[in-house]
């Protein structure tokens, strides 16, 4: 696994909009950029960042603007500006040699999952599923989970512990946080891989799906899968987990991590916990984990080895050398 170089103070983060632009949330974005600068980094934007609409620009434009950051030697890290729904349509426009010949940290979450996952599983480069996209770092007093983003970029992979509370509203952390162990306590080692499950399900069977080769390459380590669930119903989550299992994605799986569902719903009055148990009766699962659209969220580095623990005494995720 190729691990990009850690950043130093005054290094530059390049921001581009591979999915939506930020014009509709410009105030939050401006505050986020201020916080990035306060934490020691410079920022350069591509032309499509401050735009609106369902996508920031044409798919060819988005690909070229992304590639421009990889080709610019003054850029040390690439952050995708926002989520959305249509990043996948630009994957076929990206030249993979531009990425593999100019290795840098690639950061984002939600819709950018498709690209991050491809870079890690097909190009063998670690990527960073950050706690939110750039417009999310907008609080006057950043939560520890956001500050960890900057630590990880600088190479300080701190051990992350279950947070005592999660948010009831944007950055209001007041709900008691409990992880749910399905099929027993968890204390497992493996390569971390995953992302937003709403996006991952669309990759199966496409030319961007190099999952089975990736799994075979690192099978001696085993795998810890993590899933950020945005809006799948409980029934859809069940079918999607089965889809992954039938496609062979859970070969060599040590454990599965599933975050809190951002927009929960069911049509058959079934719980997410019951659906997970039905789909994965033989795999240890942590449900309601600190990852995804419901904050706080751990920093998840695709491609690195971790130990994940969840029992009555400890909930944690630690990166191993």
mmCIF file of C-alpha atoms in Angstrom:
data_model
loop_
_atom_site.group_PDB
_atom_site.id
_atom_site.type_symbol
_atom_site.label_atom_id
_atom_site.label_comp_id
_atom_site.label_asym_id
_atom_site.label_seq_id
_atom_site.Cartn_x
_atom_site.Cartn_y
_atom_site.Cartn_z
ATOM 1 C CA UNK A 1 0.000 0.000 0.000
ATOM 2 C CA UNK A 2 1.337 3.412 -0.994
ATOM 3 C CA UNK A 3 0.873 5.947 1.810
ATOM 4 C CA UNK A 4 1.061 9.611 0.720
ATOM 5 C CA UNK A 5 3.552 11.911 2.415
ATOM 6 C CA UNK A 6 2.431 13.664 5.567
ATOM 7 C CA UNK A 7 1.880 17.407 5.398
ATOM 8 C CA UNK A 8 3.917 20.069 7.192
ATOM 9 C CA UNK A 9 2.966 23.526 8.428
ATOM 10 C CA UNK A 10 2.344 25.925 5.531
ATOM 11 C CA UNK A 11 1.783 23.098 3.059
ATOM 12 C CA UNK A 12 -1.038 23.656 0.580
ATOM 13 C CA UNK A 13 -4.389 21.873 0.345
ATOM 14 C CA UNK A 14 -6.009 22.016 -3.073
ATOM 15 C CA UNK A 15 -9.814 22.085 -3.037
ATOM 16 C CA UNK A 16 -11.883 20.958 -6.006
ATOM 17 C CA UNK A 17 -15.567 20.191 -6.555
ATOM 18 C CA UNK A 18 -15.860 16.703 -8.031
ATOM 19 C CA UNK A 19 -19.532 16.649 -7.068
ATOM 20 C CA UNK A 20 -21.493 19.713 -5.867
ATOM 21 C CA UNK A 21 -20.041 23.177 -5.509
ATOM 22 C CA UNK A 22 -20.302 25.234 -2.313
ATOM 23 C CA UNK A 23 -22.169 28.366 -3.439
ATOM 24 C CA UNK A 24 -25.324 27.325 -1.577
ATOM 25 C CA UNK A 25 -23.362 27.032 1.672
ATOM 26 C CA UNK A 26 -20.771 29.705 1.070
ATOM 27 C CA UNK A 27 -20.800 31.150 4.600
ATOM 28 C CA UNK A 28 -19.956 27.765 6.121
ATOM 29 C CA UNK A 29 -17.333 27.182 3.483
ATOM 30 C CA UNK A 30 -15.614 30.521 4.191
ATOM 31 C CA UNK A 31 -15.490 29.725 7.912
ATOM 32 C CA UNK A 32 -14.124 26.271 7.134
ATOM 33 C CA UNK A 33 -11.341 27.708 4.999
ATOM 34 C CA UNK A 34 -10.461 30.101 7.828
ATOM 35 C CA UNK A 35 -10.169 27.145 10.210
ATOM 36 C CA UNK A 36 -7.984 25.230 7.760
ATOM 37 C CA UNK A 37 -5.637 28.210 7.565
ATOM 38 C CA UNK A 38 -5.633 28.633 11.355
ATOM 39 C CA UNK A 39 -4.501 25.019 11.635
ATOM 40 C CA UNK A 40 -1.413 25.663 9.563
ATOM 41 C CA UNK A 41 -2.318 25.094 5.904
ATOM 42 C CA UNK A 42 -2.635 27.202 2.789
ATOM 43 C CA UNK A 43 -5.600 26.701 0.459
ATOM 44 C CA UNK A 44 -5.922 26.838 -3.326
ATOM 45 C CA UNK A 45 -9.279 26.330 -5.071
ATOM 46 C CA UNK A 46 -10.124 25.206 -8.581
ATOM 47 C CA UNK A 47 -12.579 27.303 -10.581
ATOM 48 C CA UNK A 48 -15.531 24.985 -10.014
ATOM 49 C CA UNK A 49 -15.614 25.172 -6.206
ATOM 50 C CA UNK A 50 -17.795 28.290 -5.798
ATOM 51 C CA UNK A 51 -20.637 27.081 -8.012
ATOM 52 C CA UNK A 52 -24.186 25.808 -7.517
ATOM 53 C CA UNK A 53 -26.422 23.183 -9.084
ATOM 54 C CA UNK A 54 -26.590 19.396 -8.831
ATOM 55 C CA UNK A 55 -22.954 19.250 -9.979
ATOM 56 C CA UNK A 56 -20.304 21.944 -10.002
ATOM 57 C CA UNK A 57 -19.462 21.578 -13.694
ATOM 58 C CA UNK A 58 -19.365 19.203 -16.654
ATOM 59 C CA UNK A 59 -17.796 15.826 -15.874
ATOM 60 C CA UNK A 60 -14.839 16.487 -18.184
ATOM 61 C CA UNK A 61 -14.210 19.831 -16.489
ATOM 62 C CA UNK A 62 -14.386 18.248 -13.046
ATOM 63 C CA UNK A 63 -11.861 15.599 -14.079
ATOM 64 C CA UNK A 64 -9.461 18.170 -15.551
ATOM 65 C CA UNK A 65 -9.667 20.424 -12.519
ATOM 66 C CA UNK A 66 -8.984 17.458 -10.256
ATOM 67 C CA UNK A 67 -6.016 16.390 -12.388
ATOM 68 C CA UNK A 68 -4.652 19.941 -12.322
ATOM 69 C CA UNK A 69 -4.194 19.639 -8.556
ATOM 70 C CA UNK A 70 -2.370 16.333 -8.904
ATOM 71 C CA UNK A 71 -0.079 17.844 -11.546
ATOM 72 C CA UNK A 72 0.675 20.970 -9.491
ATOM 73 C CA UNK A 73 3.791 20.307 -7.399
ATOM 74 C CA UNK A 74 2.866 23.116 -5.001
ATOM 75 C CA UNK A 75 -0.230 21.171 -3.890
ATOM 76 C CA UNK A 76 0.395 18.673 -1.074
ATOM 77 C CA UNK A 77 -3.121 17.329 -0.487
ATOM 78 C CA UNK A 78 -6.439 17.258 -2.353
ATOM 79 C CA UNK A 79 -9.745 17.860 -0.582
ATOM 80 C CA UNK A 80 -13.058 17.340 -2.380
ATOM 81 C CA UNK A 81 -15.191 20.352 -1.525
ATOM 82 C CA UNK A 82 -18.602 18.762 -1.020
ATOM 83 C CA UNK A 83 -20.804 15.743 -1.380
ATOM 84 C CA UNK A 84 -23.682 15.354 -3.805
ATOM 85 C CA UNK A 85 -25.021 12.600 -6.028
ATOM 86 C CA UNK A 86 -23.208 12.445 -9.353
ATOM 87 C CA UNK A 87 -19.451 12.124 -8.799
ATOM 88 C CA UNK A 88 -19.494 8.640 -10.298
ATOM 89 C CA UNK A 89 -20.123 10.000 -13.795
ATOM 90 C CA UNK A 90 -16.641 11.579 -13.886
ATOM 91 C CA UNK A 91 -14.689 8.423 -13.016
ATOM 92 C CA UNK A 92 -14.365 7.436 -16.655
ATOM 93 C CA UNK A 93 -12.835 10.840 -17.466
ATOM 94 C CA UNK A 94 -9.924 10.566 -15.015
ATOM 95 C CA UNK A 95 -6.506 9.442 -16.190
ATOM 96 C CA UNK A 96 -5.322 7.004 -13.474
ATOM 97 C CA UNK A 97 -1.675 7.613 -14.418
ATOM 98 C CA UNK A 98 -2.020 11.237 -13.314
ATOM 99 C CA UNK A 99 -2.967 9.978 -9.855
ATOM 100 C CA UNK A 100 -0.472 7.122 -9.533
ATOM 101 C CA UNK A 101 2.423 9.281 -10.802
ATOM 102 C CA UNK A 102 1.634 12.165 -8.438
ATOM 103 C CA UNK A 103 0.683 10.533 -5.140
ATOM 104 C CA UNK A 104 -1.010 12.872 -2.656
ATOM 105 C CA UNK A 105 -3.542 12.562 0.113
ATOM 106 C CA UNK A 106 -7.073 12.514 -1.284
ATOM 107 C CA UNK A 107 -9.744 13.482 1.241
ATOM 108 C CA UNK A 108 -13.526 13.569 1.228
ATOM 109 C CA UNK A 109 -16.663 11.754 2.313
ATOM 110 C CA UNK A 110 -20.166 10.837 1.167
ATOM 111 C CA UNK A 111 -20.451 11.073 -2.652
ATOM 112 C CA UNK A 112 -16.613 11.209 -3.091
ATOM 113 C CA UNK A 113 -16.574 7.613 -1.801
ATOM 114 C CA UNK A 114 -16.636 6.302 -5.376
ATOM 115 C CA UNK A 115 -13.364 8.028 -6.215
ATOM 116 C CA UNK A 116 -11.589 7.371 -2.896
ATOM 117 C CA UNK A 117 -12.494 3.686 -3.038
ATOM 118 C CA UNK A 118 -11.238 3.376 -6.619
ATOM 119 C CA UNK A 119 -7.919 5.055 -5.778
ATOM 120 C CA UNK A 120 -7.295 2.686 -2.857
ATOM 121 C CA UNK A 121 -8.517 -0.605 -4.311
ATOM 122 C CA UNK A 122 -7.369 -0.123 -7.918
ATOM 123 C CA UNK A 123 -4.310 2.144 -7.601
ATOM 124 C CA UNK A 124 -3.136 0.860 -4.200
ATOM 125 C CA UNK A 125 -2.967 4.339 -2.644
ATOM 126 C CA UNK A 126 -4.308 5.064 0.846
ATOM 127 C CA UNK A 127 -7.089 7.672 0.979
ATOM 128 C CA UNK A 128 -8.655 9.594 3.827
ATOM 129 C CA UNK A 129 -12.392 9.452 4.536
ATOM 130 C CA UNK A 130 -12.558 12.714 6.443
ATOM 131 C CA UNK A 131 -15.210 13.487 9.060
ATOM 132 C CA UNK A 132 -16.925 15.881 6.668
ATOM 133 C CA UNK A 133 -16.261 17.798 3.501
ATOM 134 C CA UNK A 134 -14.574 21.169 3.541
ATOM 135 C CA UNK A 135 -17.738 23.130 4.323
ATOM 136 C CA UNK A 136 -18.153 21.212 7.581
ATOM 137 C CA UNK A 137 -15.199 22.695 9.449
ATOM 138 C CA UNK A 138 -17.185 25.846 10.138
ATOM 139 C CA UNK A 139 -17.672 25.833 13.909
ATOM 140 C CA UNK A 140 -16.042 28.549 16.003
ATOM 141 C CA UNK A 141 -14.763 25.834 18.358
ATOM 142 C CA UNK A 142 -13.904 22.739 16.367
ATOM 143 C CA UNK A 143 -14.812 19.402 17.919
ATOM 144 C CA UNK A 144 -11.971 16.957 18.582
ATOM 145 C CA UNK A 145 -13.118 14.822 15.661
ATOM 146 C CA UNK A 146 -12.496 17.714 13.253
ATOM 147 C CA UNK A 147 -9.144 18.584 14.801
ATOM 148 C CA UNK A 148 -8.054 14.984 14.274
ATOM 149 C CA UNK A 149 -8.293 15.616 10.517
ATOM 150 C CA UNK A 150 -5.372 18.021 10.760
ATOM 151 C CA UNK A 151 -3.419 15.646 13.001
ATOM 152 C CA UNK A 152 -3.803 12.811 10.504
ATOM 153 C CA UNK A 153 -2.689 14.978 7.596
ATOM 154 C CA UNK A 154 0.487 15.719 9.556
ATOM 155 C CA UNK A 155 1.101 12.010 10.189
ATOM 156 C CA UNK A 156 -0.156 11.819 13.775
ATOM 157 C CA UNK A 157 -2.585 8.884 13.597
ATOM 158 C CA UNK A 158 -4.033 9.241 17.075
ATOM 159 C CA UNK A 159 -5.976 6.381 18.646
ATOM 160 C CA UNK A 160 -9.651 7.326 18.467
ATOM 161 C CA UNK A 161 -12.055 6.446 21.256
ATOM 162 C CA UNK A 162 -15.845 6.256 21.221
ATOM 163 C CA UNK A 163 -17.198 9.732 21.864
ATOM 164 C CA UNK A 164 -19.588 10.116 24.813
ATOM 165 C CA UNK A 165 -22.177 12.053 22.786
ATOM 166 C CA UNK A 166 -23.320 12.462 19.210
ATOM 167 C CA UNK A 167 -25.177 15.345 17.563
ATOM 168 C CA UNK A 168 -28.888 16.054 17.766
ATOM 169 C CA UNK A 169 -28.382 19.006 15.427
ATOM 170 C CA UNK A 170 -25.408 20.400 13.513
ATOM 171 C CA UNK A 171 -22.462 20.360 15.929
ATOM 172 C CA UNK A 172 -24.678 20.104 19.024
ATOM 173 C CA UNK A 173 -23.317 16.983 20.711
ATOM 174 C CA UNK A 174 -25.860 16.083 23.364
ATOM 175 C CA UNK A 175 -27.195 12.573 22.643
ATOM 176 C CA UNK A 176 -25.632 9.714 24.659
ATOM 177 C CA UNK A 177 -23.573 7.565 22.328
ATOM 178 C CA UNK A 178 -23.744 3.766 22.439
ATOM 179 C CA UNK A 179 -22.229 1.319 20.007
ATOM 180 C CA UNK A 180 -24.202 -1.886 19.461
ATOM 181 C CA UNK A 181 -22.236 -5.123 19.110
ATOM 182 C CA UNK A 182 -23.955 -7.625 16.851
ATOM 183 C CA UNK A 183 -22.688 -11.221 17.119
ATOM 184 C CA UNK A 184 -20.446 -10.522 20.105
ATOM 185 C CA UNK A 185 -17.734 -8.188 21.359
ATOM 186 C CA UNK A 186 -15.154 -7.046 18.835
ATOM 187 C CA UNK A 187 -11.353 -7.053 19.101
ATOM 188 C CA UNK A 188 -10.068 -7.490 15.566
ATOM 189 C CA UNK A 189 -7.168 -6.542 13.299
ATOM 190 C CA UNK A 190 -7.443 -5.889 9.570
ATOM 191 C CA UNK A 191 -7.052 -3.546 6.638
ATOM 192 C CA UNK A 192 -9.617 -0.738 6.836
ATOM 193 C CA UNK A 193 -11.742 -0.238 3.729
ATOM 194 C CA UNK A 194 -15.167 1.232 2.999
ATOM 195 C CA UNK A 195 -17.035 4.514 2.674
ATOM 196 C CA UNK A 196 -20.604 5.655 2.087
ATOM 197 C CA UNK A 197 -22.551 2.480 1.407
ATOM 198 C CA UNK A 198 -25.134 4.367 -0.669
ATOM 199 C CA UNK A 199 -22.319 4.988 -3.189
ATOM 200 C CA UNK A 200 -20.341 1.767 -2.822
ATOM 201 C CA UNK A 201 -23.265 -0.379 -3.919
ATOM 202 C CA UNK A 202 -23.184 1.266 -7.369
ATOM 203 C CA UNK A 203 -19.590 0.189 -8.038
ATOM 204 C CA UNK A 204 -20.175 -3.578 -7.939
ATOM 205 C CA UNK A 205 -19.598 -5.189 -11.311
ATOM 206 C CA UNK A 206 -18.298 -2.054 -13.037
ATOM 207 C CA UNK A 207 -14.792 -1.617 -14.422
ATOM 208 C CA UNK A 208 -14.027 0.425 -11.295
ATOM 209 C CA UNK A 209 -14.627 -2.626 -9.104
ATOM 210 C CA UNK A 210 -11.203 -4.132 -8.381
ATOM 211 C CA UNK A 211 -12.338 -5.317 -4.976
ATOM 212 C CA UNK A 212 -11.657 -9.056 -5.300
ATOM 213 C CA UNK A 213 -8.088 -8.531 -6.529
ATOM 214 C CA UNK A 214 -7.513 -6.047 -3.711
ATOM 215 C CA UNK A 215 -8.838 -8.504 -1.140
ATOM 216 C CA UNK A 216 -6.670 -11.312 -2.449
ATOM 217 C CA UNK A 217 -3.580 -9.105 -2.388
ATOM 218 C CA UNK A 218 -3.973 -8.266 1.314
ATOM 219 C CA UNK A 219 -5.817 -11.385 2.498
ATOM 220 C CA UNK A 220 -3.166 -12.285 5.084
ATOM 221 C CA UNK A 221 -4.174 -9.175 7.049
ATOM 222 C CA UNK A 222 -7.925 -9.664 6.819
ATOM 223 C CA UNK A 223 -10.287 -6.695 6.487
ATOM 224 C CA UNK A 224 -12.321 -4.319 8.610
ATOM 225 C CA UNK A 225 -15.145 -2.924 6.467
ATOM 226 C CA UNK A 226 -16.797 0.372 7.463
ATOM 227 C CA UNK A 227 -20.042 1.789 6.103
ATOM 228 C CA UNK A 228 -21.447 5.294 6.354
ATOM 229 C CA UNK A 229 -25.223 5.004 5.810
ATOM 230 C CA UNK A 230 -26.873 8.138 4.453
ATOM 231 C CA UNK A 231 -30.473 7.317 3.534
ATOM 232 C CA UNK A 232 -30.874 3.595 2.856
ATOM 233 C CA UNK A 233 -33.999 2.137 4.424
ATOM 234 C CA UNK A 234 -33.524 -0.847 6.708
ATOM 235 C CA UNK A 235 -34.707 -3.084 3.865
ATOM 236 C CA UNK A 236 -32.268 -1.502 1.405
ATOM 237 C CA UNK A 237 -29.408 -1.913 3.843
ATOM 238 C CA UNK A 238 -30.281 -5.596 4.178
ATOM 239 C CA UNK A 239 -30.303 -6.131 0.422
ATOM 240 C CA UNK A 240 -27.107 -4.146 -0.042
ATOM 241 C CA UNK A 241 -25.204 -6.147 2.572
ATOM 242 C CA UNK A 242 -26.389 -9.321 0.846
ATOM 243 C CA UNK A 243 -25.260 -7.882 -2.483
ATOM 244 C CA UNK A 244 -21.760 -7.283 -1.076
ATOM 245 C CA UNK A 245 -21.682 -10.759 0.417
ATOM 246 C CA UNK A 246 -22.820 -12.451 -2.801
ATOM 247 C CA UNK A 247 -20.241 -10.430 -4.771
ATOM 248 C CA UNK A 248 -17.474 -11.794 -2.521
ATOM 249 C CA UNK A 249 -16.605 -8.494 -0.872
ATOM 250 C CA UNK A 250 -16.691 -10.006 2.615
ATOM 251 C CA UNK A 251 -14.008 -12.608 1.885
ATOM 252 C CA UNK A 252 -11.403 -12.466 4.664
ATOM 253 C CA UNK A 253 -13.634 -10.063 6.636
ATOM 254 C CA UNK A 254 -12.775 -9.779 10.344
ATOM 255 C CA UNK A 255 -15.484 -7.277 11.288
ATOM 256 C CA UNK A 256 -17.937 -4.767 9.839
ATOM 257 C CA UNK A 257 -18.439 -1.240 11.172
ATOM 258 C CA UNK A 258 -21.722 0.561 10.417
ATOM 259 C CA UNK A 259 -22.376 4.172 11.391
ATOM 260 C CA UNK A 260 -25.542 5.870 12.543
ATOM 261 C CA UNK A 261 -28.093 6.297 9.745
ATOM 262 C CA UNK A 262 -28.492 9.958 8.759
ATOM 263 C CA UNK A 263 -32.068 9.592 7.444
ATOM 264 C CA UNK A 264 -33.526 6.363 8.856
ATOM 265 C CA UNK A 265 -36.657 4.831 7.355
ATOM 266 C CA UNK A 266 -38.406 1.478 6.946
ATOM 267 C CA UNK A 267 -41.324 0.234 4.864
ATOM 268 C CA UNK A 268 -41.783 -3.087 6.677
ATOM 269 C CA UNK A 269 -41.378 -1.938 10.289
ATOM 270 C CA UNK A 270 -37.982 -3.667 10.578
ATOM 271 C CA UNK A 271 -35.066 -2.261 12.542
ATOM 272 C CA UNK A 272 -31.606 -1.716 11.121
ATOM 273 C CA UNK A 273 -30.166 -3.924 13.844
ATOM 274 C CA UNK A 274 -32.452 -6.830 12.886
ATOM 275 C CA UNK A 275 -31.649 -6.415 9.195
ATOM 276 C CA UNK A 276 -27.913 -6.446 9.917
ATOM 277 C CA UNK A 277 -28.263 -9.607 11.984
ATOM 278 C CA UNK A 278 -30.173 -11.298 9.163
ATOM 279 C CA UNK A 279 -27.690 -10.269 6.482
ATOM 280 C CA UNK A 280 -24.478 -10.967 8.417
ATOM 281 C CA UNK A 281 -25.182 -13.731 10.964
ATOM 282 C CA UNK A 282 -21.565 -14.958 10.960
ATOM 283 C CA UNK A 283 -19.659 -11.651 10.980
ATOM 284 C CA UNK A 284 -18.992 -9.447 13.977
ATOM 285 C CA UNK A 285 -20.607 -6.049 13.477
ATOM 286 C CA UNK A 286 -20.462 -2.770 15.377
ATOM 287 C CA UNK A 287 -23.582 -0.720 14.665
ATOM 288 C CA UNK A 288 -23.993 2.986 15.560
ATOM 289 C CA UNK A 289 -20.233 3.422 15.238
ATOM 290 C CA UNK A 290 -18.736 6.935 15.121
ATOM 291 C CA UNK A 291 -18.440 7.221 11.362
ATOM 292 C CA UNK A 292 -20.449 9.002 8.727
ATOM 293 C CA UNK A 293 -22.952 11.781 8.231
ATOM 294 C CA UNK A 294 -24.010 11.820 11.889
ATOM 295 C CA UNK A 295 -21.219 13.510 13.819
ATOM 296 C CA UNK A 296 -18.783 13.054 15.442
ATOM 297 C CA UNK A 297 -16.993 10.821 12.974
ATOM 298 C CA UNK A 298 -13.661 9.056 13.197
ATOM 299 C CA UNK A 299 -10.942 9.605 10.611
ATOM 300 C CA UNK A 300 -10.977 6.497 8.416
ATOM 301 C CA UNK A 301 -7.890 5.808 6.302
ATOM 302 C CA UNK A 302 -8.644 3.378 3.502
ATOM 303 C CA UNK A 303 -5.858 0.834 3.066
ATOM 304 C CA UNK A 304 -4.189 0.982 6.483
ATOM 305 C CA UNK A 305 -4.161 -1.716 9.143
ATOM 306 C CA UNK A 306 -6.207 -1.066 12.265
ATOM 307 C CA UNK A 307 -7.315 -2.669 15.492
ATOM 308 C CA UNK A 308 -10.946 -2.060 16.380
ATOM 309 C CA UNK A 309 -12.274 -2.796 19.859
ATOM 310 C CA UNK A 310 -15.835 -2.667 21.128
ATOM 311 C CA UNK A 311 -16.829 -4.098 24.501
ATOM 312 C CA UNK A 312 -18.303 -2.841 27.774
ATOM 313 C CA UNK A 313 -14.952 -1.328 28.778
ATOM 314 C CA UNK A 314 -13.642 0.199 25.563
ATOM 315 C CA UNK A 315 -14.630 1.407 22.126
ATOM 316 C CA UNK A 316 -11.694 2.401 19.953
ATOM 317 C CA UNK A 317 -9.967 2.363 16.594
ATOM 318 C CA UNK A 318 -6.163 2.378 16.381
ATOM 319 C CA UNK A 319 -3.875 2.434 13.343
ATOM 320 C CA UNK A 320 -0.998 -0.016 13.443
ATOM 321 C CA UNK A 321 2.450 0.380 11.927
#
